[in-house]
Amino acid sequence: MKLGEGVEAAIHCASTLASVDGNSTMPGAALAECFGLSPSYLLKHLNQLTTARILESVPGPAGGYRLARAAERITLLDIVLAVEGREPAFRCSEIRQRGPVKIDASAYVKPCGINAAMLKAERAYRAALAEVKLSDIVAEYAAEGDPRAFAASCAFVERYQRPQKSASSKQI
Amino acid sequence: MKLGEGVEAAIHCASTLASVDGNSTMPGAALAECFGLSPSYLLKHLNQLTTARILESVPGPAGGYRLARAAERITLLDIVLAVEGREPAFRCSEIRQRGPVKIDASAYVKPCGINAAMLKAERAYRAALAEVKLSDIVAEYAAEGDPRAFAASCAFVERYQRPQKSASSKQI
DNA sequence: GATAGAATACTCGGATAGTACATGTCCGAGTGAGGAAGG
DNA sequence: CCTTCCTCACTCGGACATGTACTATCCGAGTATTCTATC
C-alpha cells in the first residue's frame, strides 16, 4: 500500500502541461527543472503517460510533450493507472485452496468474500480519483493557490513552451 | 499501488481465528499449514497483528494466537493498516517548491490541491474497508460459501485449536 | 502416595540472507532546424 | 535573391546499474507440561 514517487511527478507535470497554449509543447527537461527532478528519470514516467494516450510527444528540436486531449477529459485516475499499472492493488492468490485439505475445485467457483470486499474498497478509491479532472486541479490552483506561486508557474510555462508550426493541422 | 501478499494471509488467518471457541488458541504453524504458507514467514505478519492489538499470543505448549477482541469489533481496515502501515499511500514530497524559481515559503502554507485530492480518495478507500467487519466476512462465508469448504474449515479449526486452562479468568 | 524440582518440548519473537521491484543513469535512434553552397 | 542539400543540435525512447522493500528462513528466549526423585 504505497504509491511510487513518480505519481506525484506525473500529476504535477500533467497539470503544468495543461497550462501551455494550444498545442505548443514543453520539453521534458524543462519539466524536470521546474520540479527539481532528474531529467532522465522523469522521461520514464512521461513515457508511461504517452503510452497511455494521456500525453503526446513531439520529437526533434522545438519538440516536447503536450496533453493528448483537453484537461477536462483527463482524470487523476487516468494518470495514476498509467503510472502504477491497471492491476488492482489487492491480488487474491486463492490461498484458501492451497491447504492440505483437498476439496473439489467446484467448491471454489464463487470468488472469496475477502477478495470481493477488498476490490469493492478499491473501486471506491478509483471512483474518487475519477471524479477529479485535471482541469479541476488547475482551476483550484489558480483560484485558491498563492498568487505569487501561480504567477511563477505561468512565467515558467511561458518561458519554456515551444509553439508548433503544423499546430492546427495536427488537431485530432 | 500494490499491496503485499501478507495482507491476504493476515485476513484469512484472522477469519479463521474468529471461528475458534471462546479463548482457545491456534498455533501459527497450524494456520500456515491451513493455507500452504511458510510457517516462519507467516509469524511475521501475525506478529504485526499482535503488535496492533488485533491478536493475542500465548507462549508455551498449547499456546498460539487468538483474537484480542470480538470479531464484530475488528474491521478489514484494522488488519490492512496493521500489516501495511498506517502511512497514507500517497506521500506529497512537495516537489512544487523544489524548482529553481525561489519563492518565499509563505506561498506554500496551503497544502497542495493534488495532495488533498489523493488523500480524499484514500479516505474513501479506508472508509470502505472500515465498513467491513471480520464477523461479516465469517458470516458471509458460512452463508454463501460452499458447504463442503466451510465444513472443512470448521474441521480444521476443531482439530488444531487448543483450549486454555485459565480461559475464563483471562476474559477482558 | 503426594510434592517439589528439574529437564523437556513446544510456542512465539527478533535477527539474518535472498529476491523482486522501483529508482536512477546512460547512450542511441530519429527529427526538424539552421546554415552553406549552388543556381 | 531563392532554392536545395547537408550538417547539426535537440528531442524522445529504450537498455543498463543501483537502492530499497518485500519475501523467505533460521536460531534464540520463554513457558507450561511432564517426568523423576525425594519426603
Tab-separated table of C-alpha atoms (C1' of nucleotides) in Angstrom:
chain	number	residue	atom	x	y	z
A	1	MET	CA	0.000	0.000	0.000
A	2	LYS	CA	2.476	2.547	-1.143
A	3	LEU	CA	2.356	4.588	-4.301
A	4	GLY	CA	5.526	5.267	-6.194
A	5	GLU	CA	7.095	8.671	-6.090
A	6	GLY	CA	6.527	9.022	-9.813
A	7	VAL	CA	2.800	9.517	-9.355
A	8	GLU	CA	3.313	12.878	-7.766
A	9	ALA	CA	5.677	13.927	-10.523
A	10	ALA	CA	3.317	12.735	-13.223
A	11	ILE	CA	0.347	14.671	-11.868
A	12	HIS	CA	2.353	17.843	-11.405
A	13	CYS	CA	3.741	17.615	-14.920
A	14	ALA	CA	0.312	16.980	-16.392
A	15	SER	CA	-1.049	19.996	-14.511
A	16	THR	CA	1.757	22.121	-15.841
A	17	LEU	CA	1.203	20.899	-19.375
A	18	ALA	CA	-2.460	21.846	-19.025
A	19	SER	CA	-1.346	25.480	-18.925
A	20	VAL	CA	0.540	25.563	-22.200
A	21	ASP	CA	-1.102	27.381	-25.095
A	22	GLY	CA	-2.957	25.449	-27.771
A	23	ASN	CA	-0.776	22.615	-28.923
A	24	SER	CA	2.556	24.043	-28.041
A	25	THR	CA	4.919	21.594	-26.399
A	26	MET	CA	7.226	21.662	-23.419
A	27	PRO	CA	10.421	19.612	-23.230
A	28	GLY	CA	10.777	17.010	-20.541
A	29	ALA	CA	13.991	18.633	-19.398
A	30	ALA	CA	12.096	21.836	-18.622
A	31	LEU	CA	9.525	19.950	-16.574
A	32	ALA	CA	12.282	18.210	-14.669
A	33	GLU	CA	13.971	21.507	-13.922
A	34	CYS	CA	10.659	23.011	-12.840
A	35	PHE	CA	10.321	20.433	-10.066
A	36	GLY	CA	13.968	19.737	-9.351
A	37	LEU	CA	13.791	16.165	-10.624
A	38	SER	CA	16.221	14.012	-12.545
A	39	PRO	CA	15.511	14.663	-16.248
A	40	SER	CA	16.438	11.170	-17.335
A	41	TYR	CA	14.162	9.559	-14.833
A	42	LEU	CA	11.207	11.837	-15.370
A	43	LEU	CA	11.170	10.829	-19.028
A	44	LYS	CA	10.364	7.322	-17.931
A	45	HIS	CA	7.136	8.427	-16.314
A	46	LEU	CA	6.278	10.836	-19.108
A	47	ASN	CA	6.730	7.941	-21.475
A	48	GLN	CA	4.219	5.928	-19.465
A	49	LEU	CA	1.738	8.764	-19.827
A	50	THR	CA	2.419	8.870	-23.551
A	51	THR	CA	1.830	5.144	-23.887
A	52	ALA	CA	-1.474	5.584	-22.056
A	53	ARG	CA	-2.535	8.235	-24.591
A	54	ILE	CA	-2.613	10.945	-21.957
A	55	LEU	CA	0.290	12.902	-23.393
A	56	GLU	CA	1.634	13.303	-26.899
A	57	SER	CA	5.326	13.528	-27.613
A	58	VAL	CA	6.868	15.530	-30.443
A	59	PRO	CA	10.443	14.611	-31.350
A	60	GLY	CA	13.158	16.819	-32.699
A	61	PRO	CA	14.141	20.387	-31.867
A	62	ALA	CA	11.283	22.505	-30.510
A	63	GLY	CA	9.682	19.200	-29.577
A	64	GLY	CA	8.415	18.085	-26.217
A	65	TYR	CA	5.191	16.950	-24.584
A	66	ARG	CA	1.640	18.208	-24.582
A	67	LEU	CA	-1.714	16.875	-23.440
A	68	ALA	CA	-3.271	14.413	-25.851
A	69	ARG	CA	-6.759	15.715	-25.092
A	70	ALA	CA	-8.476	18.502	-23.207
A	71	ALA	CA	-7.747	18.779	-19.489
A	72	GLU	CA	-11.464	18.374	-18.827
A	73	ARG	CA	-11.253	14.846	-20.197
A	74	ILE	CA	-8.278	13.728	-18.103
A	75	THR	CA	-8.847	12.465	-14.580
A	76	LEU	CA	-6.432	11.725	-11.789
A	77	LEU	CA	-7.409	8.088	-12.155
A	78	ASP	CA	-6.114	8.059	-15.714
A	79	ILE	CA	-2.741	9.283	-14.561
A	80	VAL	CA	-2.482	7.008	-11.543
A	81	LEU	CA	-3.389	3.940	-13.571
A	82	ALA	CA	-0.940	4.896	-16.296
A	83	VAL	CA	1.953	5.149	-13.854
A	84	GLU	CA	1.100	2.456	-11.335
A	85	GLY	CA	-0.488	-0.030	-13.685
A	86	ARG	CA	-4.094	-1.063	-14.106
A	87	GLU	CA	-3.868	-4.122	-11.878
A	88	PRO	CA	-5.783	-3.939	-8.604
A	89	ALA	CA	-3.667	-3.339	-5.539
A	90	PHE	CA	-5.061	-6.418	-3.837
A	91	ARG	CA	-4.438	-9.630	-5.687
A	92	CYS	CA	-6.210	-12.706	-4.406
A	93	SER	CA	-3.882	-15.655	-4.795
A	94	GLU	CA	-6.555	-18.087	-3.623
A	95	ILE	CA	-4.646	-19.295	-0.630
A	96	ARG	CA	-7.896	-20.737	0.692
A	97	GLN	CA	-7.456	-23.691	-1.647
A	98	ARG	CA	-3.775	-24.181	-1.010
A	99	GLY	CA	-4.264	-26.066	2.222
A	100	PRO	CA	-3.765	-29.792	2.728
A	101	VAL	CA	-7.491	-30.413	2.865
A	102	LYS	CA	-8.238	-31.434	-0.659
A	103	ILE	CA	-11.643	-30.390	-1.876
A	104	ASP	CA	-13.044	-30.478	-5.352
A	105	ALA	CA	-12.429	-27.303	-7.325
A	106	SER	CA	-16.169	-26.890	-7.748
A	107	ALA	CA	-16.277	-25.727	-4.133
A	108	TYR	CA	-14.384	-22.566	-5.086
A	109	VAL	CA	-16.301	-21.330	-8.077
A	110	LYS	CA	-17.567	-18.345	-6.111
A	111	PRO	CA	-14.973	-15.631	-5.581
A	112	CYS	CA	-13.910	-15.408	-1.978
A	113	GLY	CA	-15.622	-12.755	0.124
A	114	ILE	CA	-12.368	-11.211	1.218
A	115	ASN	CA	-11.371	-10.534	-2.348
A	116	ALA	CA	-14.791	-9.050	-3.062
A	117	ALA	CA	-14.550	-6.691	-0.089
A	118	MET	CA	-11.063	-5.552	-0.980
A	119	LEU	CA	-11.972	-4.938	-4.587
A	120	LYS	CA	-15.066	-3.019	-3.568
A	121	ALA	CA	-12.942	-0.703	-1.472
A	122	GLU	CA	-10.587	-0.242	-4.367
A	123	ARG	CA	-13.482	0.642	-6.635
A	124	ALA	CA	-14.395	3.375	-4.156
A	125	TYR	CA	-10.818	4.632	-4.309
A	126	ARG	CA	-10.779	4.717	-8.065
A	127	ALA	CA	-14.202	6.321	-8.239
A	128	ALA	CA	-12.985	9.145	-6.020
A	129	LEU	CA	-9.986	9.674	-8.276
A	130	ALA	CA	-12.118	9.526	-11.404
A	131	GLU	CA	-14.205	12.418	-10.133
A	132	VAL	CA	-11.258	14.810	-10.123
A	133	LYS	CA	-10.429	16.207	-13.527
A	134	LEU	CA	-7.098	17.738	-14.381
A	135	SER	CA	-8.919	20.965	-15.152
A	136	ASP	CA	-10.232	20.996	-11.587
A	137	ILE	CA	-6.705	20.806	-10.243
A	138	VAL	CA	-5.587	23.694	-12.414
A	139	ALA	CA	-8.650	25.798	-11.632
A	140	GLU	CA	-8.304	25.181	-7.928
A	141	TYR	CA	-4.660	26.130	-8.115
A	142	ALA	CA	-5.416	29.348	-9.959
A	143	ALA	CA	-8.221	30.305	-7.578
A	144	GLU	CA	-7.027	29.071	-4.200
A	145	GLY	CA	-3.277	28.914	-4.554
A	146	ASP	CA	-0.909	31.685	-3.672
A	147	PRO	CA	-0.865	34.328	-6.451
A	148	ARG	CA	2.924	34.544	-6.373
A	149	ALA	CA	3.395	30.819	-6.866
A	150	PHE	CA	0.773	30.782	-9.606
A	151	ALA	CA	2.438	33.673	-11.397
A	152	ALA	CA	5.802	31.962	-11.156
A	153	SER	CA	4.382	28.790	-12.684
A	154	CYS	CA	2.837	30.730	-15.551
A	155	ALA	CA	6.122	32.513	-16.171
A	156	PHE	CA	7.923	29.209	-16.255
A	157	VAL	CA	5.499	27.797	-18.783
A	158	GLU	CA	5.700	30.935	-20.909
A	159	ARG	CA	9.446	30.703	-20.930
A	160	TYR	CA	9.811	27.092	-21.972
A	161	GLN	CA	6.834	26.293	-24.169
A	162	ARG	CA	7.576	25.923	-27.877
A	163	PRO	CA	4.875	26.666	-30.419
A	164	GLN	CA	4.430	24.098	-33.200
A	165	LYS	CA	4.318	25.023	-36.859
A	166	SER	CA	1.878	22.375	-38.020
A	167	ALA	CA	-0.232	23.026	-34.991
A	168	SER	CA	-3.707	23.418	-36.394
A	169	SER	CA	-3.242	20.637	-38.929
A	170	LYS	CA	-2.387	18.051	-36.257
A	171	GLN	CA	-5.598	18.564	-34.360
A	172	ILE	CA	-7.199	15.180	-33.732
B	1	MET	CA	-0.085	0.836	-5.675
B	2	LYS	CA	0.416	-2.741	-4.751
B	3	LEU	CA	-0.480	-4.428	-1.502
B	4	GLY	CA	1.847	-7.001	-0.070
B	5	GLU	CA	0.938	-10.634	-0.221
B	6	GLY	CA	0.819	-10.749	3.557
B	7	VAL	CA	-2.451	-8.834	3.657
B	8	GLU	CA	-4.331	-11.722	2.152
B	9	ALA	CA	-2.731	-14.136	4.590
B	10	ALA	CA	-3.467	-11.888	7.559
B	11	ILE	CA	-7.142	-11.540	6.727
B	12	HIS	CA	-7.584	-15.239	6.118
B	13	CYS	CA	-5.867	-16.083	9.387
B	14	ALA	CA	-7.953	-13.585	11.302
B	15	SER	CA	-11.111	-15.029	9.781
B	16	THR	CA	-10.030	-18.482	10.783
B	17	LEU	CA	-9.232	-17.370	14.303
B	18	ALA	CA	-12.702	-15.866	14.524
B	19	SER	CA	-14.070	-19.414	14.423
B	20	VAL	CA	-12.174	-20.802	17.401
B	21	ASP	CA	-14.157	-21.409	20.565
B	22	GLY	CA	-14.028	-18.879	23.382
B	23	ASN	CA	-10.445	-18.002	24.079
B	24	SER	CA	-8.854	-21.134	22.789
B	25	THR	CA	-5.741	-20.564	20.730
B	26	MET	CA	-4.406	-21.859	17.448
B	27	PRO	CA	-0.697	-22.175	16.712
B	28	GLY	CA	0.810	-20.201	13.884
B	29	ALA	CA	2.137	-23.390	12.354
B	30	ALA	CA	-1.407	-24.724	12.025
B	31	LEU	CA	-2.560	-21.554	10.292
B	32	ALA	CA	0.381	-21.765	7.918
B	33	GLU	CA	-0.417	-25.361	7.076
B	34	CYS	CA	-4.073	-24.470	6.584
B	35	PHE	CA	-3.176	-22.077	3.747
B	36	GLY	CA	0.001	-23.731	2.488
B	37	LEU	CA	2.211	-20.857	3.593
B	38	SER	CA	5.693	-20.732	5.040
B	39	PRO	CA	5.276	-21.022	8.840
B	40	SER	CA	8.287	-18.886	9.646
B	41	TYR	CA	7.148	-16.103	7.409
B	42	LEU	CA	3.545	-16.106	8.470
B	43	LEU	CA	4.655	-15.475	12.045
B	44	LYS	CA	5.999	-12.155	10.927
B	45	HIS	CA	2.581	-10.992	9.845
B	46	LEU	CA	0.853	-12.500	12.848
B	47	ASN	CA	3.298	-10.622	14.976
B	48	GLN	CA	2.299	-7.395	13.259
B	49	LEU	CA	-1.317	-8.135	14.113
B	50	THR	CA	-0.330	-8.826	17.696
B	51	THR	CA	1.549	-5.546	17.941
B	52	ALA	CA	-1.548	-3.775	16.633
B	53	ARG	CA	-3.650	-5.344	19.408
B	54	ILE	CA	-5.733	-7.298	16.948
B	55	LEU	CA	-4.457	-10.708	18.043
B	56	GLU	CA	-3.161	-12.031	21.325
B	57	SER	CA	-0.334	-14.505	21.515
B	58	VAL	CA	0.060	-17.168	24.182
B	59	PRO	CA	3.535	-18.666	24.516
B	60	GLY	CA	4.497	-22.138	25.589
B	61	PRO	CA	2.977	-25.510	24.771
B	62	ALA	CA	-0.719	-25.389	23.969
B	63	GLY	CA	-0.104	-21.752	23.109
B	64	GLY	CA	-0.912	-19.918	19.896
B	65	TYR	CA	-2.950	-16.971	18.687
B	66	ARG	CA	-6.484	-15.786	19.256
B	67	LEU	CA	-8.451	-12.619	18.542
B	68	ALA	CA	-7.819	-9.844	21.030
B	69	ARG	CA	-11.438	-8.705	20.863
B	70	ALA	CA	-14.752	-9.776	19.374
B	71	ALA	CA	-14.878	-10.234	15.605
B	72	GLU	CA	-17.618	-7.608	15.473
B	73	ARG	CA	-15.099	-5.027	16.620
B	74	ILE	CA	-12.396	-5.846	14.077
B	75	THR	CA	-12.570	-4.316	10.624
B	76	LEU	CA	-10.641	-5.051	7.481
B	77	LEU	CA	-9.113	-1.607	7.808
B	78	ASP	CA	-7.594	-2.554	11.155
B	79	ILE	CA	-5.869	-5.539	9.580
B	80	VAL	CA	-4.707	-3.736	6.462
B	81	LEU	CA	-3.241	-0.864	8.449
B	82	ALA	CA	-1.535	-3.258	10.833
B	83	VAL	CA	0.205	-5.096	8.013
B	84	GLU	CA	0.831	-2.315	5.524
B	85	GLY	CA	1.449	0.514	7.951
B	86	ARG	CA	-0.669	3.499	8.830
B	87	GLU	CA	1.058	5.897	6.447
B	88	PRO	CA	-1.019	7.095	3.502
B	89	ALA	CA	-0.195	5.503	0.189
B	90	PHE	CA	0.361	8.865	-1.459
B	91	ARG	CA	3.070	10.941	0.127
B	92	CYS	CA	3.396	14.508	-1.071
B	93	SER	CA	7.064	15.397	-1.165
B	94	GLU	CA	6.297	18.996	-2.070
B	95	ILE	CA	8.101	18.911	-5.368
B	96	ARG	CA	6.260	22.097	-6.278
B	97	GLN	CA	8.751	24.072	-4.188
B	98	ARG	CA	11.821	22.226	-5.370
B	99	GLY	CA	12.126	24.158	-8.577
B	100	PRO	CA	14.700	26.821	-9.361
B	101	VAL	CA	12.160	29.596	-9.007
B	102	LYS	CA	12.691	30.729	-5.475
B	103	ILE	CA	9.575	31.921	-3.733
B	104	ASP	CA	9.052	32.687	-0.116
B	105	ALA	CA	7.888	29.729	1.942
B	106	SER	CA	4.774	31.671	2.912
B	107	ALA	CA	3.475	30.969	-0.585
B	108	TYR	CA	3.140	27.278	0.250
B	109	VAL	CA	1.324	27.335	3.541
B	110	LYS	CA	-1.772	25.846	1.924
B	111	PRO	CA	-1.469	22.120	1.201
B	112	CYS	CA	-1.292	21.452	-2.500
B	113	GLY	CA	-4.562	20.517	-4.182
B	114	ILE	CA	-3.121	17.357	-5.668
B	115	ASN	CA	-2.251	16.056	-2.250
B	116	ALA	CA	-5.716	16.917	-0.977
B	117	ALA	CA	-7.396	15.049	-3.828
B	118	MET	CA	-5.251	11.981	-3.376
B	119	LEU	CA	-5.822	11.877	0.352
B	120	LYS	CA	-9.534	12.296	-0.129
B	121	ALA	CA	-9.588	9.263	-2.378
B	122	GLU	CA	-7.635	7.314	0.177
B	123	ARG	CA	-10.096	8.282	2.861
B	124	ALA	CA	-12.834	6.797	0.702
B	125	TYR	CA	-10.790	3.621	0.387
B	126	ARG	CA	-10.277	3.328	4.098
B	127	ALA	CA	-13.891	4.147	4.841
B	128	ALA	CA	-14.979	1.273	2.607
B	129	LEU	CA	-12.644	-1.086	4.422
B	130	ALA	CA	-13.768	0.171	7.818
B	131	GLU	CA	-17.340	-0.776	6.985
B	132	VAL	CA	-16.500	-4.455	6.663
B	133	LYS	CA	-16.231	-6.250	9.980
B	134	LEU	CA	-14.468	-9.530	10.412
B	135	SER	CA	-17.743	-11.028	11.595
B	136	ASP	CA	-19.290	-10.051	8.260
B	137	ILE	CA	-16.621	-11.982	6.405
B	138	VAL	CA	-17.219	-15.072	8.523
B	139	ALA	CA	-20.990	-14.816	8.296
B	140	GLU	CA	-20.879	-14.335	4.556
B	141	TYR	CA	-18.588	-17.322	4.233
B	142	ALA	CA	-20.906	-19.508	6.330
B	143	ALA	CA	-23.996	-18.426	4.424
B	144	GLU	CA	-22.794	-18.005	0.848
B	145	GLY	CA	-19.722	-20.196	0.651
B	146	ASP	CA	-19.694	-23.775	-0.431
B	147	PRO	CA	-20.882	-26.024	2.440
B	148	ARG	CA	-18.080	-28.519	1.830
B	149	ALA	CA	-15.368	-25.879	2.078
B	150	PHE	CA	-16.969	-24.388	5.152
B	151	ALA	CA	-17.201	-27.797	6.834
B	152	ALA	CA	-13.559	-28.492	6.007
B	153	SER	CA	-12.531	-25.180	7.583
B	154	CYS	CA	-14.504	-25.931	10.730
B	155	ALA	CA	-12.958	-29.391	10.952
B	156	PHE	CA	-9.505	-27.873	10.610
B	157	VAL	CA	-10.176	-25.419	13.394
B	158	GLU	CA	-11.629	-28.126	15.615
B	159	ARG	CA	-8.577	-30.214	15.082
B	160	TYR	CA	-5.928	-27.649	15.887
B	161	GLN	CA	-7.438	-25.300	18.434
B	162	ARG	CA	-6.101	-25.671	21.975
B	163	PRO	CA	-8.322	-24.759	24.924
B	164	GLN	CA	-6.726	-22.632	27.632
B	165	LYS	CA	-6.880	-23.529	31.283
B	166	SER	CA	-7.151	-20.038	32.652
B	167	ALA	CA	-9.595	-19.228	29.946
B	168	SER	CA	-12.492	-17.661	31.759
B	169	SER	CA	-10.251	-15.754	34.132
B	170	LYS	CA	-8.424	-14.008	31.323
B	171	GLN	CA	-11.583	-12.542	29.848
B	172	ILE	CA	-11.035	-8.847	29.272
C	1	DG	C1'	1.131	-41.547	47.761
C	2	DA	C1'	1.978	-36.571	47.492
C	3	DT	C1'	5.078	-32.890	46.459
C	4	DA	C1'	8.984	-30.227	44.852
C	5	DG	C1'	12.348	-29.817	41.474
C	6	DA	C1'	14.488	-30.065	37.042
C	7	DA	C1'	14.511	-31.454	32.262
C	8	DT	C1'	11.842	-31.117	28.112
C	9	DA	C1'	9.115	-29.977	24.179
C	10	DC	C1'	6.510	-26.674	22.233
C	11	DT	C1'	5.394	-21.898	21.420
C	12	DC	C1'	6.398	-17.069	19.809
C	13	DG	C1'	9.893	-13.264	18.749
C	14	DG	C1'	13.662	-10.994	16.569
C	15	DA	C1'	17.903	-11.124	13.782
C	16	DT	C1'	19.690	-12.766	9.303
C	17	DA	C1'	20.006	-13.868	3.756
C	18	DG	C1'	17.649	-13.845	-0.920
C	19	DT	C1'	14.804	-11.763	-4.443
C	20	DA	C1'	11.739	-8.666	-6.988
C	21	DC	C1'	10.541	-4.073	-7.849
C	22	DA	C1'	11.179	0.821	-8.030
C	23	DT	C1'	14.611	4.223	-8.638
C	24	DG	C1'	18.289	6.494	-11.040
C	25	DT	C1'	21.514	6.895	-15.060
C	26	DC	C1'	23.374	6.408	-19.547
C	27	DC	C1'	23.658	6.048	-24.596
C	28	DG	C1'	21.468	5.571	-29.212
C	29	DA	C1'	17.636	6.480	-32.969
C	30	DG	C1'	15.002	9.941	-35.038
C	31	DT	C1'	13.615	14.528	-36.497
C	32	DG	C1'	13.218	19.331	-37.516
C	33	DA	C1'	16.023	23.463	-37.710
C	34	DG	C1'	19.702	26.159	-39.407
C	35	DG	C1'	23.342	27.274	-42.473
C	36	DA	C1'	26.090	26.949	-46.678
C	37	DA	C1'	26.555	26.271	-51.477
C	38	DG	C1'	24.794	26.448	-55.974
C	39	DG	C1'	21.587	28.201	-59.446
D	1	DC	C1'	17.910	36.662	-54.137
D	2	DC	C1'	15.814	31.980	-53.988
D	3	DT	C1'	16.216	27.023	-53.767
D	4	DT	C1'	18.303	22.766	-52.438
D	5	DC	C1'	21.096	19.985	-49.830
D	6	DC	C1'	23.841	18.838	-45.897
D	7	DT	C1'	25.268	19.184	-41.195
D	8	DC	C1'	23.951	19.730	-36.684
D	9	DA	C1'	21.782	20.121	-32.300
D	10	DC	C1'	17.980	18.906	-29.762
D	11	DT	C1'	14.349	15.763	-28.703
D	12	DC	C1'	12.403	11.286	-27.063
D	13	DG	C1'	12.923	6.146	-26.449
D	14	DG	C1'	14.796	2.092	-24.663
D	15	DA	C1'	18.774	-0.518	-22.425
D	16	DC	C1'	21.821	-0.670	-18.287
D	17	DA	C1'	23.362	-0.093	-12.830
D	18	DT	C1'	21.833	0.873	-8.045
D	19	DG	C1'	18.944	1.091	-3.732
D	20	DT	C1'	15.185	-0.232	-1.183
D	21	DA	C1'	11.479	-3.026	0.446
D	22	DC	C1'	9.180	-7.309	0.425
D	23	DT	C1'	9.805	-12.212	0.893
D	24	DA	C1'	11.725	-16.160	2.995
D	25	DT	C1'	14.489	-18.554	6.558
D	26	DC	C1'	16.923	-19.695	10.725
D	27	DC	C1'	18.146	-19.519	15.563
D	28	DG	C1'	17.250	-17.915	20.323
D	29	DA	C1'	14.058	-16.542	24.595
D	30	DG	C1'	10.276	-18.004	27.303
D	31	DT	C1'	6.739	-21.017	29.363
D	32	DA	C1'	3.523	-24.813	30.650
D	33	DT	C1'	3.940	-29.620	30.654
D	34	DT	C1'	5.864	-33.888	32.219
D	35	DC	C1'	8.798	-36.921	34.378
D	36	DT	C1'	11.563	-38.165	38.337
D	37	DA	C1'	13.395	-38.201	42.827
D	38	DT	C1'	12.553	-37.269	47.487
D	39	DC	C1'	9.762	-36.747	51.694
